[in-house]
XYZ file of C-alpha atoms in Angstrom:
728
model
C -6.977 24.270 32.647
C -9.082 27.154 31.126
C -7.521 30.098 29.261
C -8.236 33.769 30.131
C -8.040 36.780 28.060
C -8.068 40.601 28.910
C -8.549 43.746 27.031
C -6.219 46.658 27.539
C -7.831 49.887 26.218
C -5.659 53.025 25.862
C -7.316 56.495 25.462
C -5.352 59.756 24.856
C -6.374 62.472 27.115
C -5.105 66.156 27.392
C -3.174 66.713 30.464
C -5.212 69.800 31.599
C -8.375 67.527 31.735
C -6.889 64.914 34.082
C -9.601 64.479 36.956
C -12.015 66.977 35.372
C -15.063 66.583 33.196
C -14.893 67.195 29.465
C -15.054 65.424 26.117
C -12.287 63.074 24.918
C -11.545 62.138 21.340
C -12.756 58.571 21.291
C -10.837 58.003 17.873
C -7.700 57.733 19.759
C -8.717 54.672 21.693
C -6.657 51.619 21.609
C -7.654 48.142 22.659
C -5.056 45.602 23.711
C -6.589 42.241 24.244
C -4.504 39.356 25.823
C -5.733 36.068 24.499
C -3.991 32.843 24.851
C -6.553 31.087 22.498
C -9.350 32.061 20.387
C -12.766 30.765 21.957
C -16.340 31.441 21.176
C -16.327 33.907 24.156
C -13.305 35.828 22.791
C -14.939 36.111 19.124
C -18.200 37.470 20.939
C -16.085 40.021 22.675
C -14.224 41.177 19.658
C -17.429 41.294 17.681
C -18.854 43.692 20.497
C -15.639 45.714 20.267
C -15.982 46.204 16.495
C -19.587 47.142 16.916
C -18.579 50.090 18.883
C -15.339 50.787 16.585
C -12.839 49.901 19.482
C -9.562 49.070 17.696
C -8.021 45.782 19.127
C -4.533 44.258 19.123
C -4.121 40.892 20.480
C -1.280 40.041 23.039
C -0.241 36.785 24.463
C -1.243 34.606 21.591
C 0.238 31.198 21.756
C 1.131 31.314 25.387
C 0.132 28.405 27.633
C -2.560 29.765 30.180
C -1.249 28.907 33.812
C -3.339 31.351 35.579
C -6.001 29.078 36.685
C -9.941 29.263 36.148
C -12.876 30.438 38.079
C -13.757 26.795 38.902
C -10.428 26.055 40.835
C -8.318 27.900 43.244
C -7.770 31.583 42.943
C -5.396 32.534 40.002
C -5.028 35.088 37.342
C -1.543 36.220 38.123
C -0.448 35.643 34.598
C -2.692 38.713 33.402
C -1.008 40.883 35.808
C 2.386 39.997 34.324
C 1.002 40.469 30.834
C -0.380 43.907 31.870
C 2.793 44.941 33.645
C 4.736 44.113 30.248
C 2.314 45.994 28.175
C 2.294 49.078 30.267
C 6.007 49.368 29.751
C 5.356 50.285 26.211
C 2.933 53.070 27.124
C 5.258 56.058 27.405
C 2.638 58.971 27.134
C 1.584 59.851 30.581
C -1.928 60.976 29.538
C -3.097 57.767 28.259
C -6.036 56.006 29.870
C -5.934 52.155 30.093
C -8.931 49.870 30.332
C -7.972 46.447 31.452
C -10.964 43.904 31.042
C -11.448 40.146 30.774
C -12.663 39.212 27.340
C -13.903 35.570 27.352
C -16.853 36.486 29.482
C -17.268 40.141 28.637
C -19.469 42.151 26.259
C -19.206 45.772 25.336
C -22.577 47.301 25.644
C -21.713 50.915 24.710
C -18.894 52.957 22.989
C -15.668 54.528 24.202
C -17.250 58.043 24.304
C -19.685 56.975 27.202
C -16.970 54.955 28.836
C -14.404 57.770 29.084
C -17.146 60.285 30.133
C -18.217 58.014 33.140
C -14.666 57.564 33.969
C -13.898 61.142 34.037
C -16.945 61.785 36.123
C -15.627 59.654 39.018
C -12.655 62.275 39.649
C -10.295 59.235 40.253
C -7.290 58.156 38.480
C -8.049 54.313 38.875
C -11.607 52.763 38.838
C -12.084 49.196 39.595
C -15.282 47.230 38.921
C -17.199 46.440 42.174
C -18.668 43.213 43.420
C -21.373 42.194 45.875
C -19.252 39.153 47.119
C -15.929 39.267 48.588
C -13.316 36.901 46.895
C -10.891 35.074 47.625
C -10.354 35.945 51.285
C -13.357 36.594 53.201
C -11.268 37.512 56.188
C -10.436 40.972 54.574
C -14.086 41.957 54.507
C -14.014 44.450 57.545
C -10.932 46.117 55.836
C -12.796 47.201 52.868
C -13.976 50.968 53.077
C -17.690 51.151 53.725
C -19.901 53.025 51.104
C -23.081 54.840 51.570
C -24.676 52.949 48.522
C -23.559 50.377 46.164
C -21.175 47.495 46.170
C -18.033 47.576 48.423
C -15.782 44.824 47.191
C -13.167 45.070 44.427
C -13.451 43.014 41.276
C -10.167 42.552 39.184
C -11.999 41.420 36.099
C -12.188 45.268 34.885
C -10.698 48.562 35.966
C -9.581 51.664 34.175
C -7.022 54.321 34.988
C -4.273 56.484 33.779
C -1.221 54.790 32.564
C 1.335 56.185 35.352
C -1.234 55.204 38.009
C -1.662 51.609 36.604
C 2.164 51.383 36.322
C 2.424 52.179 40.045
C -0.340 49.794 40.790
C 1.423 46.847 39.413
C 5.059 47.948 39.968
C 5.548 45.557 42.921
C 4.086 42.440 41.232
C 6.579 39.667 41.404
C 4.208 36.891 41.797
C 3.683 33.636 39.779
C 1.394 33.332 36.896
C -0.971 30.972 39.191
C -1.203 33.379 42.060
C -4.246 35.469 42.653
C -4.558 38.767 40.806
C -7.730 39.574 42.715
C -6.006 39.261 46.038
C -2.981 41.347 44.978
C -5.137 44.289 43.930
C -7.492 43.837 46.868
C -4.505 44.228 49.277
C -3.575 47.406 47.536
C -7.096 48.786 47.814
C -7.671 48.102 51.496
C -4.334 49.778 52.292
C -5.447 53.430 52.904
C -2.107 54.866 52.043
C -1.683 52.944 48.718
C -5.439 53.714 47.857
C -4.819 57.328 48.285
C -1.577 57.594 46.676
C -2.651 55.663 43.384
C -6.151 57.410 43.735
C -8.167 54.320 43.540
C -12.065 54.043 43.872
C -14.768 51.429 42.902
C -17.565 51.683 40.331
C -19.999 51.050 43.273
C -23.231 51.556 41.286
C -22.105 49.807 38.058
C -22.027 52.764 35.838
C -19.193 51.430 33.803
C -18.611 47.677 34.961
C -21.363 45.338 35.574
C -20.240 42.099 37.282
C -23.011 39.405 37.319
C -21.810 37.120 40.007
C -24.041 37.867 43.124
C -26.044 40.581 41.139
C -28.070 38.352 38.698
C -31.331 39.826 40.048
C -30.321 43.303 39.557
C -29.735 43.009 35.654
C -32.319 43.064 32.974
C -32.396 43.677 29.377
C -33.426 47.077 28.068
C -34.752 47.322 24.557
C -35.015 50.941 23.348
C -34.934 52.607 19.869
C -33.292 49.600 18.196
C -30.545 49.183 20.891
C -30.294 46.508 23.541
C -28.298 47.209 26.739
C -28.187 45.596 30.306
C -29.851 47.868 32.937
C -29.017 47.564 36.509
C -32.483 48.279 38.133
C -30.970 48.444 41.734
C -28.989 51.517 40.840
C -30.858 52.390 37.543
C -27.572 52.464 35.565
C -26.600 51.323 32.105
C -23.235 49.603 32.438
C -20.895 50.044 29.474
C -19.353 46.582 29.981
C -20.989 43.381 31.246
C -18.985 40.685 32.900
C -19.957 37.237 33.470
C -17.538 36.648 36.206
C -17.333 33.430 38.269
C -20.063 30.945 37.812
C -22.330 33.354 35.662
C -21.016 32.135 32.190
C -24.417 30.836 31.241
C -26.054 34.315 32.272
C -23.546 36.188 29.976
C -24.237 33.846 27.277
C -27.905 34.628 27.506
C -27.244 38.511 27.561
C -24.830 37.999 24.511
C -27.767 36.739 22.590
C -29.026 40.330 22.676
C -26.145 42.553 23.557
C -24.963 44.470 21.723
C -27.876 44.493 19.039
C -27.271 40.714 18.448
C -31.109 40.602 18.293
C -33.589 43.311 18.760
C -37.318 43.581 18.048
C -36.770 46.113 15.096
C -34.263 43.971 12.923
C -34.477 40.629 14.517
C -31.194 38.524 14.480
C -28.336 40.803 13.083
C -25.792 38.099 13.313
C -27.195 35.133 11.577
C -26.010 36.027 8.224
C -22.326 36.504 9.431
C -19.460 34.164 8.821
C -21.624 31.809 6.583
C -20.268 28.777 4.714
C -22.402 28.702 1.606
C -22.747 25.397 -0.266
C -24.776 26.606 -3.245
C -21.755 27.377 -5.455
C -19.932 24.112 -4.789
C -19.922 21.051 -6.750
C -21.286 17.968 -4.923
C -17.812 16.390 -4.838
C -16.681 19.417 -2.990
C -19.245 19.234 -0.227
C -17.937 18.507 3.320
C -17.839 14.798 4.197
C -20.374 14.328 7.023
C -20.603 11.268 9.435
C -24.223 10.826 10.506
C -24.725 9.132 13.816
C -27.991 7.545 14.286
C -28.882 6.202 17.702
C -31.710 3.732 18.659
C -31.970 3.345 22.407
C -35.431 2.607 23.097
C -38.381 1.229 21.291
C -39.600 4.155 19.221
C -42.627 4.623 16.908
C -42.463 5.462 13.161
C -38.909 4.257 12.799
C -39.370 3.329 9.077
C -40.658 6.879 8.630
C -37.386 8.191 10.111
C -35.350 6.206 7.542
C -37.623 7.547 4.778
C -36.853 11.119 5.891
C -33.137 10.396 6.200
C -33.105 9.128 2.614
C -34.766 12.200 1.485
C -32.251 14.611 2.998
C -30.894 16.835 0.232
C -27.221 16.226 0.552
C -25.044 14.036 -1.793
C -25.177 10.528 -0.368
C -21.724 9.868 -1.573
C -20.520 12.448 0.927
C -22.367 10.961 3.800
C -21.145 8.100 6.099
C -23.603 6.386 8.553
C -23.022 5.005 11.838
C -26.036 3.266 13.239
C -26.254 2.136 16.746
C -29.383 -0.055 17.477
C -30.003 -1.436 20.839
C -33.357 -2.816 20.317
C -34.195 -6.127 18.805
C -37.584 -4.760 17.817
C -36.081 -2.370 15.343
C -33.640 -4.908 13.689
C -36.033 -5.256 10.838
C -36.356 -1.578 10.058
C -32.678 -1.064 10.109
C -31.873 -4.143 7.957
C -34.576 -3.254 5.429
C -33.146 0.246 5.060
C -29.595 -0.867 4.536
C -30.517 -3.691 2.330
C -32.543 -1.180 -0.037
C -30.247 1.894 0.265
C -27.069 1.048 2.190
C -24.948 1.095 -1.007
C -25.975 4.543 -1.757
C -23.920 6.081 0.959
C -20.030 6.343 1.078
C -19.854 4.012 4.032
C -22.082 2.303 6.601
C -21.198 0.946 10.173
C -23.894 -0.910 12.076
C -23.673 -1.825 15.814
C -26.499 -4.092 16.773
C -28.162 -5.290 19.990
C -26.016 -8.392 20.044
C -22.769 -6.500 19.939
C -23.050 -5.626 23.740
C -22.280 -1.938 23.338
C -23.589 0.504 25.885
C -25.531 3.671 24.493
C -22.830 6.134 25.747
C -20.035 3.942 24.525
C -21.631 3.987 21.103
C -21.641 7.704 21.001
C -17.942 7.841 21.830
C -17.396 5.246 19.064
C -19.242 7.302 16.620
C -17.242 10.450 17.460
C -13.914 8.461 16.998
C -15.210 7.319 13.620
C -15.111 10.922 12.658
C -12.113 12.040 14.480
C -9.996 9.261 12.904
C -11.283 9.926 9.335
C -9.267 12.649 7.911
C -12.070 13.353 5.332
C -14.713 14.012 7.948
C -15.755 17.590 8.126
C -18.658 17.373 10.347
C -20.676 14.936 12.600
C -24.331 14.967 12.582
C -25.928 13.361 15.527
C -29.636 12.155 15.354
C -31.645 10.243 17.875
C -34.317 7.958 16.257
C -37.021 9.806 17.914
C -36.491 12.848 15.732
C -38.883 13.634 12.888
C -36.707 15.603 10.541
C -39.324 17.330 8.403
C -37.065 19.822 6.656
C -35.007 18.125 3.883
C -32.533 20.945 3.906
C -31.725 20.629 7.591
C -28.199 19.535 7.102
C -27.241 22.176 4.496
C -28.695 24.909 6.642
C -26.719 23.777 9.644
C -23.431 23.612 7.842
C -24.004 26.922 6.116
C -24.423 28.673 9.536
C -20.748 27.664 10.066
C -20.794 27.349 13.835
C -18.776 25.021 15.929
C -21.847 23.360 17.482
C -25.265 24.053 16.174
C -28.604 22.312 16.581
C -31.858 22.770 14.875
C -34.807 23.504 17.231
C -37.290 20.601 17.414
C -40.738 20.785 19.380
C -43.371 18.479 20.394
C -46.813 19.471 18.842
C -49.160 21.326 21.460
C -46.463 21.509 23.998
C -43.662 24.129 25.101
C -41.097 21.150 24.949
C -38.120 21.632 22.791
C -34.680 19.881 22.352
C -32.963 22.949 23.978
C -33.003 24.550 27.479
C -32.632 28.328 27.847
C -31.335 28.227 31.312
C -30.047 25.815 33.969
C -31.135 25.494 37.520
C -28.259 25.822 40.298
C -27.863 21.949 40.343
C -27.590 21.867 36.499
C -31.137 20.793 35.554
C -33.679 22.353 33.394
C -34.807 26.041 34.066
C -36.696 28.329 31.875
C -35.104 31.445 30.527
C -37.183 34.612 30.170
C -37.174 34.412 26.384
C -37.921 30.548 26.142
C -41.492 30.777 25.234
C -41.075 33.566 22.538
C -38.191 31.530 20.971
C -40.375 28.334 21.129
C -43.450 29.939 19.605
C -41.550 31.745 17.020
C -42.083 35.354 18.199
C -38.103 35.652 18.355
C -36.299 34.239 15.417
C -32.597 33.745 15.366
C -29.379 31.857 16.606
C -29.362 31.291 20.399
C -26.443 30.456 22.610
C -27.885 27.818 25.089
C -26.568 25.639 27.939
C -28.162 22.414 26.717
C -29.250 20.737 23.549
C -30.358 17.072 22.807
C -31.546 14.607 20.207
C -29.985 16.333 17.121
C -26.960 18.594 16.570
C -23.971 19.309 14.153
C -20.407 19.481 15.349
C -17.453 20.395 13.509
C -14.820 17.451 13.197
C -12.095 19.956 14.102
C -13.761 20.525 17.436
C -13.977 16.889 18.034
C -10.455 16.349 17.277
C -9.309 19.255 19.454
C -11.527 20.535 22.218
C -13.749 17.502 22.406
C -11.169 14.838 22.183
C -11.754 13.379 25.655
C -13.208 9.720 25.945
C -15.441 10.619 28.924
C -17.678 13.405 27.428
C -20.705 11.562 28.358
C -19.770 10.677 31.883
C -20.109 13.367 34.879
C -21.255 12.095 38.223
C -25.033 11.590 38.585
C -25.850 13.482 35.513
C -27.756 11.781 32.478
C -25.225 11.323 29.540
C -26.868 14.127 27.592
C -26.621 16.449 30.252
C -22.813 15.285 31.073
C -21.992 15.948 27.320
C -23.514 19.419 27.302
C -21.339 20.173 30.477
C -18.252 18.949 28.886
C -18.878 21.196 25.827
C -19.536 24.194 28.017
C -16.486 23.436 30.043
C -14.341 23.765 26.874
C -15.741 27.054 26.202
C -17.596 25.915 23.160
C -20.824 27.699 22.401
C -23.863 25.606 21.640
C -26.241 27.128 19.306
C -29.750 26.284 18.598
C -31.480 27.931 15.480
C -35.132 28.504 14.941
C -34.704 30.432 11.737
C -36.498 27.665 9.920
C -39.063 25.013 10.744
C -37.091 21.749 11.119
C -39.331 18.991 12.627
C -40.327 17.617 15.979
C -39.530 14.865 18.399
C -41.614 11.970 19.078
C -43.049 10.780 22.375
C -41.693 7.314 23.150
C -43.944 7.020 26.373
C -46.280 4.159 26.424
C -44.898 2.602 23.079
C -46.003 -0.917 22.944
C -44.236 -3.546 20.824
C -46.696 -6.328 21.021
C -48.373 -5.814 17.730
C -47.262 -6.263 14.159
C -47.753 -2.568 13.244
C -47.401 -0.801 16.536
C -47.447 2.575 15.024
C -51.278 2.214 14.531
C -51.802 2.558 18.346
C -50.037 6.131 18.279
C -53.076 8.246 17.694
C -52.858 9.512 21.343
C -49.174 9.841 21.944
C -47.941 11.154 18.492
C -51.202 12.442 16.760
C -49.438 14.635 14.150
C -47.082 11.846 13.033
C -50.074 9.345 13.172
C -52.157 11.743 10.810
C -49.159 12.152 8.280
C -48.769 8.467 8.210
C -52.273 7.189 7.980
C -54.692 9.986 7.009
C -55.131 10.356 3.273
C -53.289 13.403 1.830
C -56.478 14.907 0.259
C -58.472 14.638 3.561
C -57.653 18.191 4.522
C -58.963 19.494 1.201
C -62.467 18.237 1.864
C -63.813 21.440 3.432
C -61.950 23.755 1.031
C -62.457 21.906 -2.269
C -65.845 19.764 -1.754
C -64.060 16.612 -2.431
C -67.042 14.713 -0.867
C -68.779 12.671 -3.642
C -72.561 11.459 -3.516
C -72.821 8.278 -5.585
C -76.086 7.337 -4.038
C -78.726 9.500 -2.143
C -77.555 10.332 1.213
C -74.446 8.235 0.637
C -71.198 10.217 1.011
C -67.829 9.232 -0.239
C -64.494 10.795 0.722
C -60.854 10.045 1.169
C -59.740 9.095 4.731
C -56.903 6.435 4.869
C -53.468 6.365 3.147
C -52.482 3.161 1.382
C -50.128 2.466 4.205
C -52.981 2.701 6.801
C -55.192 0.172 4.860
C -52.215 -2.302 4.424
C -51.444 -2.037 8.028
C -54.893 -2.654 9.259
C -55.292 -5.552 7.096
C -51.879 -7.126 8.083
C -52.643 -6.493 11.547
C -55.985 -8.492 11.353
C -54.424 -11.227 9.551
C -51.577 -11.495 11.990
C -54.160 -11.653 14.736
C -55.725 -14.391 12.609
C -58.944 -15.110 14.861
C -61.438 -14.547 11.991
C -65.095 -15.207 13.099
C -66.813 -18.391 11.441
C -69.560 -16.335 9.882
C -72.287 -17.994 11.787
C -75.123 -16.332 13.617
C -74.000 -17.568 17.030
C -71.422 -14.817 18.275
C -70.222 -14.645 21.852
C -68.296 -11.296 21.055
C -71.517 -9.331 20.958
C -74.306 -8.682 23.339
C -77.006 -11.295 23.325
C -74.676 -13.637 21.531
C -76.485 -13.610 18.340
C -75.732 -11.942 14.829
C -78.753 -11.697 12.592
C -76.496 -10.881 9.495
C -73.084 -12.509 10.181
C -69.839 -11.736 8.428
C -66.482 -13.071 8.651
C -64.716 -10.564 10.753
C -62.282 -9.401 13.510
C -63.682 -6.726 15.984
C -61.323 -3.671 16.813
C -61.676 -4.758 20.612
C -60.190 -8.164 19.751
C -56.796 -6.524 19.082
C -57.262 -3.752 21.679
C -57.811 -1.081 19.189
C -61.245 0.231 20.265
C -60.043 3.374 22.022
C -57.849 4.368 19.115
C -60.720 3.654 16.660
C -62.980 5.843 18.449
C -60.389 8.636 18.516
C -60.041 8.274 14.783
C -63.773 8.335 14.369
C -64.125 11.434 16.475
C -61.264 13.358 14.942
C -61.766 12.532 11.324
C -65.119 11.068 10.587
C -67.275 13.336 12.978
C -66.414 16.575 11.413
C -67.492 14.980 7.780
C -70.754 13.700 9.481
C -71.623 17.079 10.963
C -70.950 18.829 7.572
C -72.972 16.466 5.604
C -75.774 16.057 8.121
C -76.303 19.504 9.499
C -77.644 19.717 13.012
C -76.541 16.197 13.985
C -73.580 16.092 16.300
C -71.890 12.670 17.092
C -69.765 11.377 19.811
C -68.586 8.621 17.669
C -69.648 5.990 20.012
C -70.035 2.376 18.646
C -70.787 -1.132 19.747
C -69.375 -2.657 16.657
C -66.341 -1.777 14.535
C -64.605 -4.543 12.621
C -62.709 -5.521 9.501
C -64.603 -7.807 7.249
C -62.921 -10.387 4.760
C -64.776 -11.411 1.799
C -63.546 -14.471 -0.247
C -65.397 -16.374 -3.070
C -64.771 -19.621 -1.153
C -65.413 -18.373 2.280
C -68.130 -15.560 2.367
C -68.281 -13.710 -1.016
C -71.268 -11.615 -0.367
C -73.779 -10.382 2.377
C -77.454 -10.427 2.144
C -79.687 -7.280 2.240
C -79.833 -5.797 5.732
C -80.174 -2.518 7.903
C -77.190 -1.678 10.042
C -77.682 -1.267 13.930
C -76.433 2.332 13.845
C -77.337 6.010 13.092
C -74.926 6.116 10.502
C -72.252 3.519 9.188
C -68.820 4.173 7.965
C -67.434 1.553 5.430
C -63.800 2.004 4.492
C -62.280 0.013 1.517
C -58.851 -1.345 2.645
C -57.698 -2.875 -0.571
C -58.204 -2.120 -4.266
C -60.738 -3.758 -6.661
C -59.306 -4.770 -9.951
C -55.909 -5.420 -8.143
C -56.599 -7.298 -5.081
C -59.949 -8.885 -6.001
C -62.627 -8.745 -8.540
C -66.358 -8.058 -8.055
C -67.590 -6.651 -4.597
C -69.203 -3.402 -3.715
C -72.407 -2.173 -1.983
C -75.945 -1.940 -3.425
C -78.726 0.306 -1.926
C -81.925 -1.553 -2.776
C -84.397 1.433 -2.193
C -82.440 3.593 -4.654
C -81.361 0.592 -6.858
C -77.899 2.364 -6.666
C -74.651 0.315 -6.470
C -71.054 1.411 -5.695
C -68.765 -1.146 -7.308
C -65.431 0.422 -7.894
C -64.632 1.408 -4.342
C -61.338 3.085 -3.933
C -58.841 1.969 -1.503
C -58.620 4.259 1.442
C -62.014 5.955 0.860
C -64.905 5.788 3.269
C -68.501 5.433 2.314
C -71.047 7.157 5.010
C -74.574 6.528 4.879
C -77.564 6.175 7.345
C -77.830 2.902 8.958
C -81.603 2.252 9.797
C -84.851 2.660 7.900
C -83.717 4.298 4.660
C -80.594 2.570 3.619
C -81.356 -1.175 3.248
C -78.298 -2.561 1.359
C -76.362 -5.584 0.501
C -72.637 -6.608 -0.054
C -72.263 -7.588 -3.703
C -70.338 -11.001 -4.659
C -66.472 -11.034 -4.629
C -65.736 -13.113 -7.520
C -61.990 -13.519 -7.026
C -59.150 -12.585 -4.536
C -59.691 -11.154 -1.198
C -61.707 -8.085 -0.385
C -61.215 -6.313 2.978
C -63.353 -3.578 4.334
C -63.639 -1.677 7.822
C -67.088 -1.199 9.116
C -68.221 0.804 12.025
C -71.766 1.081 13.303
C -71.622 4.534 14.823
C -74.267 5.857 17.569
C -76.148 2.626 17.745
């Protein structure tokens, strides 16, 4: 059952000014807040109160909340009891009392404005007003009609002189679970009582803005370094904003800005508050973190994931790993990592595909590992498709010191992220007004959001207390991640996402095939950024800036293109396929069936790699071609692209020939002097040879007419090259 809190605000007013306009000394204001527990919403309320110099005293601490919640039957009687008790201690007749919910309320302005607007009403008690009647719709006709504004009473916020409020609650004898709203409504719709107590409603939301039924009326107003909520229907600036009923997500959104949590002038004003710095601690004092790693579908670049995990800047003897692997395909990746590095961590637990554990069950088990470990300070959940580029991610998240926080992850070239800024009425994705600005980095900060996935950090204390249930990932027809986020929200826990740093991205797992030896080679379309980082030479990007292209022979250009990993994977893929040609002139793989200058090779289309290879040529070779052959533009078409194998006892060399291409790309896939001896390429017309080919470097030269060339003998070992006849 949810807990509620309320604020009781007292203001000392001169007797002569009751019911009249005039200034009131704001320094005499006192805020009494009723809170049965300290939640994220309560802390947000208190922060907004401090921002405007409201003085707060907390009542009701330690009590069990029995007043119901907005999701169940009407309740709230407990707060009437607490108010009645608190009013007994208010002996001065000229005090003004503000009674307001706090878990879902934010102050948007200070006490001076609040008191001024209250005095301007000319009434002794002013309730907030609502568009919708609740909880008894049969009472609608009994509410007084108004010329303009909202007709119905809202009990979540009201202000009045102490004697009048004492009269208001004098007859309360109800139970804690009875409806406070119905109690106050019956008083308000009784003409005699309404007149005797002198009650009115804040019909145009000058003081109180209830969001339920009014979401279309409220916008953020940024002006002169301040952020407020503006009611565009009545053109008013409410002093308090209340996310009553089912509008908790909307008040969370507004709370990302009000009061001055984020503005255009200063950016995030709360991101440096309440931090937990690690820099001054010895490593032995670092919190113990349980890292849960979840592999639930075939995923590219898993070996790279573990490399990045290994590079996290956090003491490994303060980390405990929980690895859940559902996929047999990834057993090798996991086992190699644990064999090489498992002993570096404080502890490791592995659940494999043969253990018969369901994915959602595995997450509960991982949570339990942390809950039951008295040393566990945090649980860090990472799905295997996360590309964790920032090695300081874990430290950054811990130092933010939030109960639940996630680093923002993106997908290159898309507006996709691992958080949702809003939810649709049925609980699915909706785009918040600020979503694009946050994703594109125009707004940097710490954002309270309704949904995160893929990667997040939770304090262990939260798992042991608020999130101790075993069904966190189960909720009707919702996906497990959506069900989990709803469980978190229902416990009043704020989920934050931060984009203060660049953390990484999430891979696409669509169309990932597992029928090859090195399946990541085929990811140039689905995950081009990760593919480039894995397979394109680290110096390739410097070609334009630093003129890294060498010219070992006339019109022959030599430049870095592949990483060692790319070369190794391509060679191993071909050897795994194993269907090398015989090296004879008859070749049914090519048009016409005859090869004039045959090699022992495997064509790219034999391993279904021709589309990916053309994409590689177009993205990485074509720009160099156009740079070195000005005025020529290539579409990177080819009839023949293949890997050649040279061995002394098989085919050591290749006789002089022209290539059937406009230009040819020849990439060395292994290293002379290490993998083989001899080899190289000689251009006869220029009597120019290149014998010390570098692994991962490409030779580019014209194919016809001018560059008659031969393959020099490989004297020992095995030499591999990739050859492409481009634009035949």
